[in-house]
Amino acid sequence: MSTKYLKRFFQPRSIAVFGASERKGSMGGIVLQNLLDSGFPGGLFAINPEEYQSVFGVRCYRALTDLPEMPDLAIICAPPESVADIVRQLGSHRVKAAMVLTGGLSISGNPRVSNLGEDVKEAAKPYGIRILGPECMGLLVPGSKMNASYSHVNIQKGKVAYIGQSGLLGTAMIDWANGQEIGFSHFMTLGHGVDVDLPAVIDYVSKDPYTHAILLQLDRISGSARRFLSALRAASRNKLVLVLKSDIIFEEANKPSLAPGIPDEDRIYDAALRRAGAVRVETSDELFHALETLTRMKPLRGERLAIVCNGMGPNALATDRLLKRGGLLAPLSKDTVTKLNALLPYEWNGKNPLDINTDATPERFAAVIAILVKDASVDSVLCIHAPTRLAPSLETAQEVVKVARKSMRNILTCWMGRATAIAARNHCNSVNVATFITPEEAIDAFMHMVDYHRNQVTMRQTPPTYVEQNSQNHQKAVGLLENAKAQNRDFLTHSEVCALLELYDIPVQNSYYADDINGVIALARELGGSVAVKALHVENVYPFNYDENSRQRWHDLAQDIYSISEVRHATTKLAYRMSERFSESELFGFCVQQMKRGFQSLQINVGITRDPTYGPLIVFGAGGYAVDVLADRHVMLPPMNMSLALELVKSSRVYRIINERSYQPERDVEQLCELIIKLSEMVVDLPELKCLEINPLLLNKLGILAVDASVSLGEPSRLSISPYPGNLEEPITLKRSGRPAVVRPIRAEDEPEHLLFYNQLSPESIRMRYFYSRGIPTHQELATWTQIDYDREMAFIVSAPRLDGKGPETLGVVRAVTDADNIRSEFSVVIRDDLQGEGLGRILMSKVIKYCKERGTLLLEGSTLPANKGMQGLAAKLGFTNVFNAEDEVVEMRMMLNEPTEEWQITRLHQ
């Protein structure tokens, strides 16, 4: 979905309302009234087959063909059966945007209307008309003076965009926000979006300079999870994104199936939103408070919070909530304590949180806060006030606000009580100081900002140096799966699973196999010592089979067997139990292993599962045959790097146990992270691998060891986050020096080398690339350049071993950023000054031209300064058309890569 086309929805020059009338309860009439009341400056038309002369003073026409001009936007409030025909009429008259407020087009189980939503979609398709809805509440854009909705009130202008799926929750949010004097930049609900989808709208508002934050209210994720996460990741890099996701789906037909090994979809949504850099809120109350925080708070300086109150009771509530949420209390500097000693009673403890005593006056509140905001170790201050005769709520608020308006730090306020506290809250609202009713609400709102800050740090972490993988072994793994599929199996045998793990350098316990009891006895004699025997059958060849009843795992096992007589007895008993549960064709013999005792091993459960919405997931947590593995199962979306793997390990209680018991915790954690990376590689290499479970994985002083594992197969899957496209790597030789190098997509791990590359560019090269002189890039900028979304942009670098042998270095880079509809891609290229004449410019430009052409991009374009004759000459030789743009004083370089095949593509090319 093109974000440019959304301009017709958000900034239309004219609007036609179908179904508008002055009849009481007419949705079309309500929408038209709202447009008039909001002062919409463009043309308005009412359309109704009844012979109305006008509707609320707006001239009414019987049909679309009677209009003096075609509108930019059509709003349809007509009966469900007529909507598809109206869309066809609009399309045939080249109207390009329609918003359907009509309800009932997506009711499952109602044969009269169940297909009407699809009918609308099909009606729009031939004409390229874009549809918002059906069953949306409409659009409110204060900046365009447009209230095109059925909301009972208009919204104020603000800096937060609200995108929801529930119309009624949306109207409740508007009512609450108006009561709190909070505004929005955009407000809309999508309903059952048959065309205009959530990713497109997120893309649009994230590019709006007047929108500083985005609130999402979601009932479900429909369409491509990859597009949704791509849009969310792009938005959250520049704006705070908060998401309220409900967990209950009332229609049984729409109930999602769960990923194997995951007890509820909530964990997956949490993992997806965290990976995208968004912050999830659990309740509508939290969403309201988050909006309060977003609107009133300044950018977060850090995470350390000072808490001030005229009593310890509220302080204790706030502190307890802060610590439970993983927040940080700010330490007070000696200078701050000295200054506070002069203000506070002698019995105060000199620590944060600060009890400034029940005799505190408004002036004492203000003076204490004024000292705290000057302390370098204090990032934000929470002022909690319980009303007393010495410190009335309103008077105290007035003094605190004076300090807050002068400070660059965030000052949050909590006015407890009601009768006298309301005036204090209203005063804070009127001057844009964040205020809350309870200490817990204030802490939760503050922690939303902290969570966002932490997500951003995690997203921009520079991973350790990339380690090249064993591609030959990975090809053998592909063959292993193909062999199983050729035998019509949707699982790997136990021996095949062990072979697969070994191909990825995962240590595996030696396993031996027998068809019957005598075979097990013979193996036990050969192995000696204590052995374990596992019966293999049609159930336990599949991963996560015993999650809901871990005790059943023991029915398949016989452990710690020493003597041959014990082996015979235990295996016979095991075989009898299996024969009661399975037919002979469902039994696959026995697996025999030597017992591993005496190393104080920690048992871990780790693997891969697949979600119907988000695709492959990495799972990690405590494991073992006798524990409730679901109690500590955490998930993360691949692909993974070491930083993300460490975050996953830290989320489990396994990490705490390692730190408490291991004498080499750093080594143990590193080994687990490396294992997770290998599982991530499997996901990318083996799209038909559905699930993999290693349980238990032993961790002890000898390292890690996979004792038992299983694998299931399925249809090829697609990751929700685009993996590194290793297939685009290409070896090259430099033209002049003959130096070997490789052209490849950029990786997050390239950040250190990219900084060195930038520092070797001359000021003139930097000016030619960026059109202005600039300083050394920050870590945040470098992370943005190297941690790219391959679905949205591409950067190819030339990388070569350093001449001194100390690792790789970057020699040049070309970038191509493509629009949402794959119409245009804008390129930029820069080569190190000392490598001019090596042919790197031609190599990189040829690579990006081929890449964009193969992915179907229509036009590749770039611009350069008139003084950059070298770039202009290279572009001309490659087939670009160079044209001087006098207005911008640049030379524009353009090359058609593919011809448009649809009308809308032609329109976009000429915009």
Tab-separated table of C-alpha atoms in Angstrom, residues 105-460:
chain	number	residue	atom	x	y	z
A	105	LEU	CA	-19.892	-6.409	6.003
A	106	SER	CA	-17.752	-8.907	7.898
A	107	ILE	CA	-20.175	-10.794	10.142
A	108	SER	CA	-19.266	-14.470	10.022
A	109	GLY	CA	-22.159	-16.892	10.103
A	110	ASN	CA	-24.549	-14.482	8.399
A	111	PRO	CA	-24.888	-15.708	4.788
A	112	ARG	CA	-26.566	-12.465	3.700
A	113	VAL	CA	-23.543	-10.287	4.447
A	114	SER	CA	-20.606	-12.622	5.133
A	115	ASN	CA	-19.144	-12.109	1.642
A	116	LEU	CA	-19.884	-8.416	1.246
A	117	GLY	CA	-16.447	-7.385	2.537
A	118	GLU	CA	-14.770	-9.490	-0.145
A	119	ASP	CA	-17.227	-8.115	-2.719
A	120	VAL	CA	-16.097	-4.590	-1.876
A	121	LYS	CA	-12.449	-5.582	-2.222
A	122	GLU	CA	-13.053	-7.215	-5.605
A	123	ALA	CA	-15.115	-4.236	-6.794
A	124	ALA	CA	-12.213	-1.868	-6.055
A	125	LYS	CA	-9.452	-3.988	-7.560
A	126	PRO	CA	-9.858	-3.229	-11.304
A	127	TYR	CA	-9.841	0.521	-10.724
A	128	GLY	CA	-7.040	0.821	-8.176
A	129	ILE	CA	-9.399	2.588	-5.738
A	130	ARG	CA	-8.199	2.334	-2.115
A	131	ILE	CA	-10.661	1.293	0.595
A	132	LEU	CA	-10.482	2.167	4.306
A	133	GLY	CA	-12.815	-0.007	6.352
A	134	PRO	CA	-15.462	-1.372	6.423
A	135	GLU	CA	-16.770	-0.860	9.954
A	136	CYS	CA	-14.287	1.869	10.821
A	137	MET	CA	-15.274	4.922	12.853
A	138	GLY	CA	-13.651	7.295	10.359
A	139	LEU	CA	-10.761	9.745	10.410
A	140	LEU	CA	-9.981	12.769	12.548
A	141	VAL	CA	-7.081	14.999	11.503
A	142	PRO	CA	-7.015	18.324	13.382
A	143	GLY	CA	-4.185	19.630	11.189
A	144	SER	CA	-6.482	19.335	8.157
A	145	LYS	CA	-9.538	20.573	10.123
A	146	MET	CA	-11.220	17.286	9.320
A	147	ASN	CA	-13.520	15.229	11.524
A	148	ALA	CA	-14.748	12.614	9.052
A	149	SER	CA	-16.121	10.235	11.674
A	150	TYR	CA	-19.199	9.358	13.707
A	151	SER	CA	-17.491	10.418	16.942
A	152	HIS	CA	-19.705	12.341	19.338
A	153	VAL	CA	-17.018	15.006	19.856
A	154	ASN	CA	-14.049	16.376	17.935
A	155	ILE	CA	-10.436	16.019	19.075
A	156	GLN	CA	-7.872	18.611	20.009
A	157	LYS	CA	-4.645	19.071	18.077
A	158	GLY	CA	-1.698	17.176	19.511
A	159	LYS	CA	1.447	15.168	18.776
A	160	VAL	CA	0.203	11.587	19.171
A	161	ALA	CA	-1.337	9.448	16.414
A	162	TYR	CA	-3.955	6.894	17.473
A	163	ILE	CA	-4.606	3.872	15.223
A	164	GLY	CA	-7.157	1.371	16.487
A	165	GLN	CA	-9.302	-1.534	15.392
A	166	SER	CA	-12.217	-0.962	17.778
A	167	GLY	CA	-14.431	2.012	16.940
A	168	LEU	CA	-16.118	2.146	20.343
A	169	LEU	CA	-12.838	2.019	22.255
A	170	GLY	CA	-11.736	4.831	19.963
A	171	THR	CA	-14.696	7.060	20.890
A	172	ALA	CA	-14.009	6.340	24.583
A	173	MET	CA	-10.376	7.389	24.096
A	174	ILE	CA	-11.491	10.650	22.449
A	175	ASP	CA	-13.858	11.424	25.323
A	176	TRP	CA	-11.171	10.746	27.941
A	177	ALA	CA	-8.514	12.735	26.064
A	178	ASN	CA	-10.777	15.769	25.754
A	179	GLY	CA	-11.420	15.632	29.489
A	180	GLN	CA	-7.654	15.639	30.069
A	181	GLU	CA	-7.031	18.397	27.482
A	182	ILE	CA	-4.946	15.986	25.398
A	183	GLY	CA	-4.841	16.156	21.611
A	184	PHE	CA	-3.891	14.012	18.630
A	185	SER	CA	-2.171	14.516	15.285
A	186	HIS	CA	-4.275	11.730	13.693
A	187	PHE	CA	-7.063	9.539	15.036
A	188	MET	CA	-8.554	6.597	13.193
A	189	THR	CA	-9.815	3.040	13.489
A	190	LEU	CA	-9.355	0.569	10.655
A	191	GLY	CA	-12.278	-1.776	11.258
A	192	HIS	CA	-12.040	-4.903	9.113
A	193	GLY	CA	-9.525	-3.362	6.731
A	194	VAL	CA	-10.000	-5.053	3.366
A	195	ASP	CA	-7.439	-2.834	1.633
A	196	VAL	CA	-5.813	0.010	3.569
A	197	ASP	CA	-3.978	-1.983	6.214
A	198	LEU	CA	-2.184	-1.328	9.451
A	199	PRO	CA	1.399	-1.341	8.066
A	200	ALA	CA	0.538	1.309	5.467
A	201	VAL	CA	-1.036	3.623	8.039
A	202	ILE	CA	1.884	3.141	10.448
A	203	ASP	CA	4.271	4.049	7.614
A	204	TYR	CA	2.283	7.183	6.834
A	205	VAL	CA	2.025	8.600	10.340
A	206	SER	CA	5.612	7.649	11.202
A	207	LYS	CA	6.792	10.004	8.435
A	208	ASP	CA	4.644	12.872	9.697
A	209	PRO	CA	6.957	15.452	11.343
A	210	TYR	CA	4.164	16.621	13.660
A	211	THR	CA	3.594	13.134	15.089
A	212	HIS	CA	5.937	12.328	17.978
A	213	ALA	CA	4.392	9.061	19.165
A	214	ILE	CA	1.969	6.372	17.974
A	215	LEU	CA	-0.658	4.484	19.982
A	216	LEU	CA	-1.922	1.208	18.508
A	217	GLN	CA	-5.006	-0.659	19.727
A	218	LEU	CA	-5.092	-4.159	18.212
A	219	ASP	CA	-7.621	-6.979	18.349
A	220	ARG	CA	-5.845	-9.105	15.776
A	221	ILE	CA	-3.061	-9.113	13.195
A	222	SER	CA	-4.324	-9.875	9.702
A	223	GLY	CA	-2.295	-10.035	6.525
A	224	SER	CA	1.480	-10.233	6.519
A	225	ALA	CA	3.113	-10.259	9.949
A	226	ARG	CA	6.385	-9.460	8.180
A	227	ARG	CA	4.966	-6.211	6.750
A	228	PHE	CA	3.455	-5.309	10.113
A	229	LEU	CA	6.719	-5.824	12.006
A	230	SER	CA	8.701	-4.082	9.282
A	231	ALA	CA	6.486	-0.990	9.570
A	232	LEU	CA	6.535	-1.151	13.368
A	233	ARG	CA	10.343	-1.449	13.510
A	234	ALA	CA	10.766	1.487	11.134
A	235	ALA	CA	8.360	3.640	13.146
A	236	SER	CA	9.824	2.778	16.544
A	237	ARG	CA	13.313	3.871	15.483
A	238	ASN	CA	12.099	7.473	15.421
A	239	LYS	CA	8.947	7.558	17.554
A	240	LEU	CA	7.633	5.919	20.689
A	241	VAL	CA	5.110	3.228	19.741
A	242	LEU	CA	2.741	1.852	22.387
A	243	VAL	CA	0.471	-1.120	21.717
A	244	LEU	CA	-2.667	-2.306	23.503
A	245	LYS	CA	-3.302	-5.855	22.330
A	246	SER	CA	-6.390	-7.707	23.581
A	247	ASP	CA	-6.056	-11.462	23.992
A	248	ILE	CA	-9.618	-12.729	23.634
A	249	ILE	CA	-11.148	-13.560	20.269
A	250	PHE	CA	-14.878	-14.079	20.641
A	251	GLU	CA	-15.631	-15.670	17.274
A	252	GLU	CA	-14.610	-19.339	17.409
A	253	ALA	CA	-13.942	-19.366	13.668
A	254	ASN	CA	-11.328	-16.622	14.073
A	255	LYS	CA	-9.617	-18.205	17.071
A	256	PRO	CA	-5.921	-18.593	16.223
A	257	SER	CA	-4.195	-21.945	16.538
A	258	LEU	CA	-1.260	-21.874	18.933
A	259	ALA	CA	2.362	-22.556	18.094
A	260	PRO	CA	3.499	-25.998	19.332
A	261	GLY	CA	5.143	-25.602	22.709
A	262	ILE	CA	3.591	-22.197	23.427
A	263	PRO	CA	0.669	-22.266	25.906
A	264	ASP	CA	-0.753	-18.878	24.881
A	265	GLU	CA	-0.263	-16.439	22.012
A	266	ASP	CA	0.386	-13.606	24.474
A	267	ARG	CA	4.052	-14.576	24.842
A	268	ILE	CA	4.492	-14.463	21.086
A	269	TYR	CA	2.917	-11.021	20.743
A	270	ASP	CA	5.124	-9.759	23.561
A	271	ALA	CA	8.206	-11.137	21.811
A	272	ALA	CA	7.179	-9.674	18.444
A	273	LEU	CA	6.465	-6.211	19.843
A	274	ARG	CA	9.672	-6.193	21.866
A	275	ARG	CA	11.680	-7.197	18.799
A	276	ALA	CA	10.046	-4.375	16.850
A	277	GLY	CA	10.975	-1.845	19.549
A	278	ALA	CA	7.363	-1.159	20.599
A	279	VAL	CA	6.101	-1.066	24.195
A	280	ARG	CA	3.043	-3.092	25.135
A	281	VAL	CA	0.431	-1.920	27.625
A	282	GLU	CA	-1.856	-4.448	29.277
A	283	THR	CA	-5.087	-2.536	29.914
A	284	SER	CA	-7.095	0.364	28.528
A	285	ASP	CA	-6.268	2.263	31.737
A	286	GLU	CA	-2.571	1.877	30.980
A	287	LEU	CA	-3.189	3.100	27.442
A	288	PHE	CA	-4.896	6.234	28.773
A	289	HIS	CA	-2.050	6.879	31.192
A	290	ALA	CA	0.495	6.219	28.480
A	291	LEU	CA	-1.182	8.884	26.360
A	292	GLU	CA	-0.922	11.261	29.319
A	293	THR	CA	2.783	10.521	29.587
A	294	LEU	CA	3.467	10.850	25.873
A	295	THR	CA	1.691	14.181	25.681
A	296	ARG	CA	3.174	15.804	28.759
A	297	MET	CA	6.666	14.349	29.159
A	298	LYS	CA	9.898	15.603	27.678
A	299	PRO	CA	12.303	13.131	26.009
A	300	LEU	CA	13.644	10.701	28.581
A	301	ARG	CA	17.144	11.633	29.742
A	302	GLY	CA	17.744	8.381	31.623
A	303	GLU	CA	16.054	5.789	33.837
A	304	ARG	CA	16.904	6.988	37.362
A	305	LEU	CA	13.882	8.266	39.276
A	306	ALA	CA	13.732	10.333	42.468
A	307	ILE	CA	10.500	10.066	44.482
A	308	VAL	CA	9.320	12.871	46.755
A	309	CYS	CA	6.316	12.746	49.098
A	310	ASN	CA	5.107	14.247	52.352
A	311	GLY	CA	4.819	10.767	53.889
A	312	MET	CA	6.398	7.310	53.659
A	313	GLY	CA	3.198	5.376	52.892
A	314	PRO	CA	2.763	6.664	49.315
A	315	ASN	CA	6.553	6.569	48.867
A	316	ALA	CA	6.531	2.879	49.739
A	317	LEU	CA	3.777	2.168	47.213
A	318	ALA	CA	5.661	3.963	44.447
A	319	THR	CA	9.033	2.430	45.306
A	320	ASP	CA	7.635	-1.084	45.512
A	321	ARG	CA	5.988	-0.699	42.100
A	322	LEU	CA	9.147	0.786	40.575
A	323	LEU	CA	11.401	-2.035	41.771
A	324	LYS	CA	8.927	-4.745	40.732
A	325	ARG	CA	8.823	-3.241	37.240
A	326	GLY	CA	12.627	-3.277	37.075
A	327	GLY	CA	13.031	0.484	37.512
A	328	LEU	CA	15.939	2.338	39.108
A	329	LEU	CA	15.931	4.634	42.128
A	330	ALA	CA	18.244	7.578	41.571
A	331	PRO	CA	21.183	7.820	44.012
A	332	LEU	CA	21.590	11.246	45.591
A	333	SER	CA	24.924	13.016	45.330
A	334	LYS	CA	26.667	14.327	48.464
A	335	ASP	CA	26.092	17.898	47.320
A	336	THR	CA	22.355	17.244	46.935
A	337	VAL	CA	22.130	15.642	50.384
A	338	THR	CA	23.954	18.614	51.917
A	339	LYS	CA	21.522	21.076	50.315
A	340	LEU	CA	18.508	18.993	51.388
A	341	ASN	CA	19.784	18.823	54.979
A	342	ALA	CA	19.275	22.568	55.195
A	343	LEU	CA	15.627	22.217	54.094
A	344	LEU	CA	14.348	18.988	55.627
A	345	PRO	CA	13.783	17.887	59.232
A	346	TYR	CA	16.853	16.419	60.914
A	347	GLU	CA	15.301	12.936	61.080
A	348	TRP	CA	15.121	12.416	57.298
A	349	ASN	CA	17.305	9.486	56.216
A	350	GLY	CA	19.254	11.202	53.450
A	351	LYS	CA	18.141	8.716	50.782
A	352	ASN	CA	15.772	8.323	47.878
A	353	PRO	CA	12.744	8.070	48.182
A	354	LEU	CA	12.475	11.344	50.072
A	355	ASP	CA	9.987	11.772	52.916
A	356	ILE	CA	9.786	15.538	53.360
A	357	ASN	CA	7.439	15.103	56.336
A	358	THR	CA	3.767	15.819	56.919
A	359	ASP	CA	4.506	19.441	57.825
A	360	ALA	CA	5.819	20.095	54.302
A	361	THR	CA	4.532	23.308	52.736
A	362	PRO	CA	4.082	24.027	49.009
A	363	GLU	CA	7.323	25.988	49.133
A	364	ARG	CA	9.216	23.011	50.616
A	365	PHE	CA	7.904	20.716	47.858
A	366	ALA	CA	9.104	23.138	45.207
A	367	ALA	CA	12.485	23.765	46.835
A	368	VAL	CA	13.243	20.049	47.219
A	369	ILE	CA	12.320	19.305	43.609
A	370	ALA	CA	14.387	22.267	42.401
A	371	ILE	CA	17.448	20.752	44.115
A	372	LEU	CA	16.790	17.248	42.766
A	373	VAL	CA	16.500	18.306	39.121
A	374	LYS	CA	19.981	19.827	39.322
A	375	ASP	CA	21.522	16.537	40.494
A	376	ALA	CA	23.328	14.866	37.569
A	377	SER	CA	22.384	11.404	38.890
A	378	VAL	CA	18.643	12.184	38.855
A	379	ASP	CA	16.928	11.792	35.477
A	380	SER	CA	13.288	12.312	36.484
A	381	VAL	CA	11.321	13.235	39.605
A	382	LEU	CA	7.974	11.928	40.830
A	383	CYS	CA	6.198	14.284	43.189
A	384	ILE	CA	3.526	12.524	45.287
A	385	HIS	CA	1.234	14.714	47.364
A	386	ALA	CA	-1.266	13.746	50.041
A	387	PRO	CA	-3.363	16.802	51.013
A	388	THR	CA	-2.816	18.439	54.408
A	389	ARG	CA	-3.833	21.797	55.838
A	390	LEU	CA	-0.206	22.944	55.585
A	391	ALA	CA	0.041	21.910	51.894
A	392	PRO	CA	-3.285	22.271	50.075
A	393	SER	CA	-3.344	20.445	46.731
A	394	LEU	CA	-3.854	23.393	44.388
A	395	GLU	CA	-1.335	25.674	46.064
A	396	THR	CA	1.253	22.894	46.090
A	397	ALA	CA	0.596	22.151	42.419
A	398	GLN	CA	1.107	25.806	41.526
A	399	GLU	CA	4.525	25.849	43.218
A	400	VAL	CA	5.636	22.529	41.726
A	401	VAL	CA	4.562	23.625	38.237
A	402	LYS	CA	6.795	26.700	38.486
A	403	VAL	CA	9.801	24.391	38.902
A	404	ALA	CA	8.629	21.923	36.250
A	405	ARG	CA	8.275	24.605	33.581
A	406	LYS	CA	11.883	25.757	34.092
A	407	SER	CA	13.478	22.301	34.249
A	408	MET	CA	14.755	20.156	31.365
A	409	ARG	CA	14.107	17.071	33.526
A	410	ASN	CA	10.752	15.301	33.590
A	411	ILE	CA	8.669	15.997	36.670
A	412	LEU	CA	5.674	13.700	37.114
A	413	THR	CA	3.005	14.516	39.678
A	414	CYS	CA	0.513	12.451	41.650
A	415	TRP	CA	-2.221	14.280	43.545
A	416	MET	CA	-3.834	11.731	45.841
A	417	GLY	CA	-7.405	12.159	46.959
A	418	ARG	CA	-10.367	13.594	45.080
A	419	ALA	CA	-12.252	16.564	46.500
A	420	THR	CA	-9.274	18.911	46.684
A	421	ALA	CA	-6.961	17.000	44.312
A	422	ILE	CA	-9.069	17.564	41.186
A	423	ALA	CA	-8.159	21.248	41.015
A	424	ALA	CA	-4.452	20.381	41.284
A	425	ARG	CA	-4.718	17.836	38.470
A	426	ASN	CA	-6.607	20.261	36.277
A	427	HIS	CA	-3.935	22.903	36.836
A	428	CYS	CA	-1.187	20.446	35.812
A	429	ASN	CA	-3.171	19.421	32.732
A	430	SER	CA	-3.587	23.039	31.689
A	431	VAL	CA	0.184	23.608	31.667
A	432	ASN	CA	1.174	20.198	30.238
A	433	VAL	CA	2.667	18.640	33.378
A	434	ALA	CA	1.990	14.888	33.600
A	435	THR	CA	-0.314	14.060	36.494
A	436	PHE	CA	-1.787	10.839	37.893
A	437	ILE	CA	-4.269	9.766	40.549
A	438	THR	CA	-2.229	7.034	42.260
A	439	PRO	CA	1.515	6.431	42.761
A	440	GLU	CA	1.251	3.090	40.949
A	441	GLU	CA	-0.264	4.740	37.851
A	442	ALA	CA	2.546	7.285	37.799
A	443	ILE	CA	5.217	4.581	38.044
A	444	ASP	CA	3.603	2.464	35.308
A	445	ALA	CA	3.485	5.463	32.976
A	446	PHE	CA	7.130	6.299	33.700
A	447	MET	CA	8.156	2.685	33.080
A	448	HIS	CA	6.514	2.746	29.644
A	449	MET	CA	9.027	5.417	28.705
A	450	VAL	CA	11.838	3.407	30.306
A	451	ASP	CA	10.803	0.248	28.448
A	452	TYR	CA	10.891	2.162	25.177
A	453	HIS	CA	14.333	3.533	26.028
A	454	ARG	CA	15.588	0.019	26.826
A	455	ASN	CA	14.066	-1.415	23.653
A	456	GLN	CA	15.880	1.225	21.630
A	457	VAL	CA	19.190	0.370	23.315
A	458	THR	CA	18.629	-3.333	22.592
A	459	MET	CA	17.659	-2.672	18.976
A	460	ARG	CA	20.777	-0.598	18.393
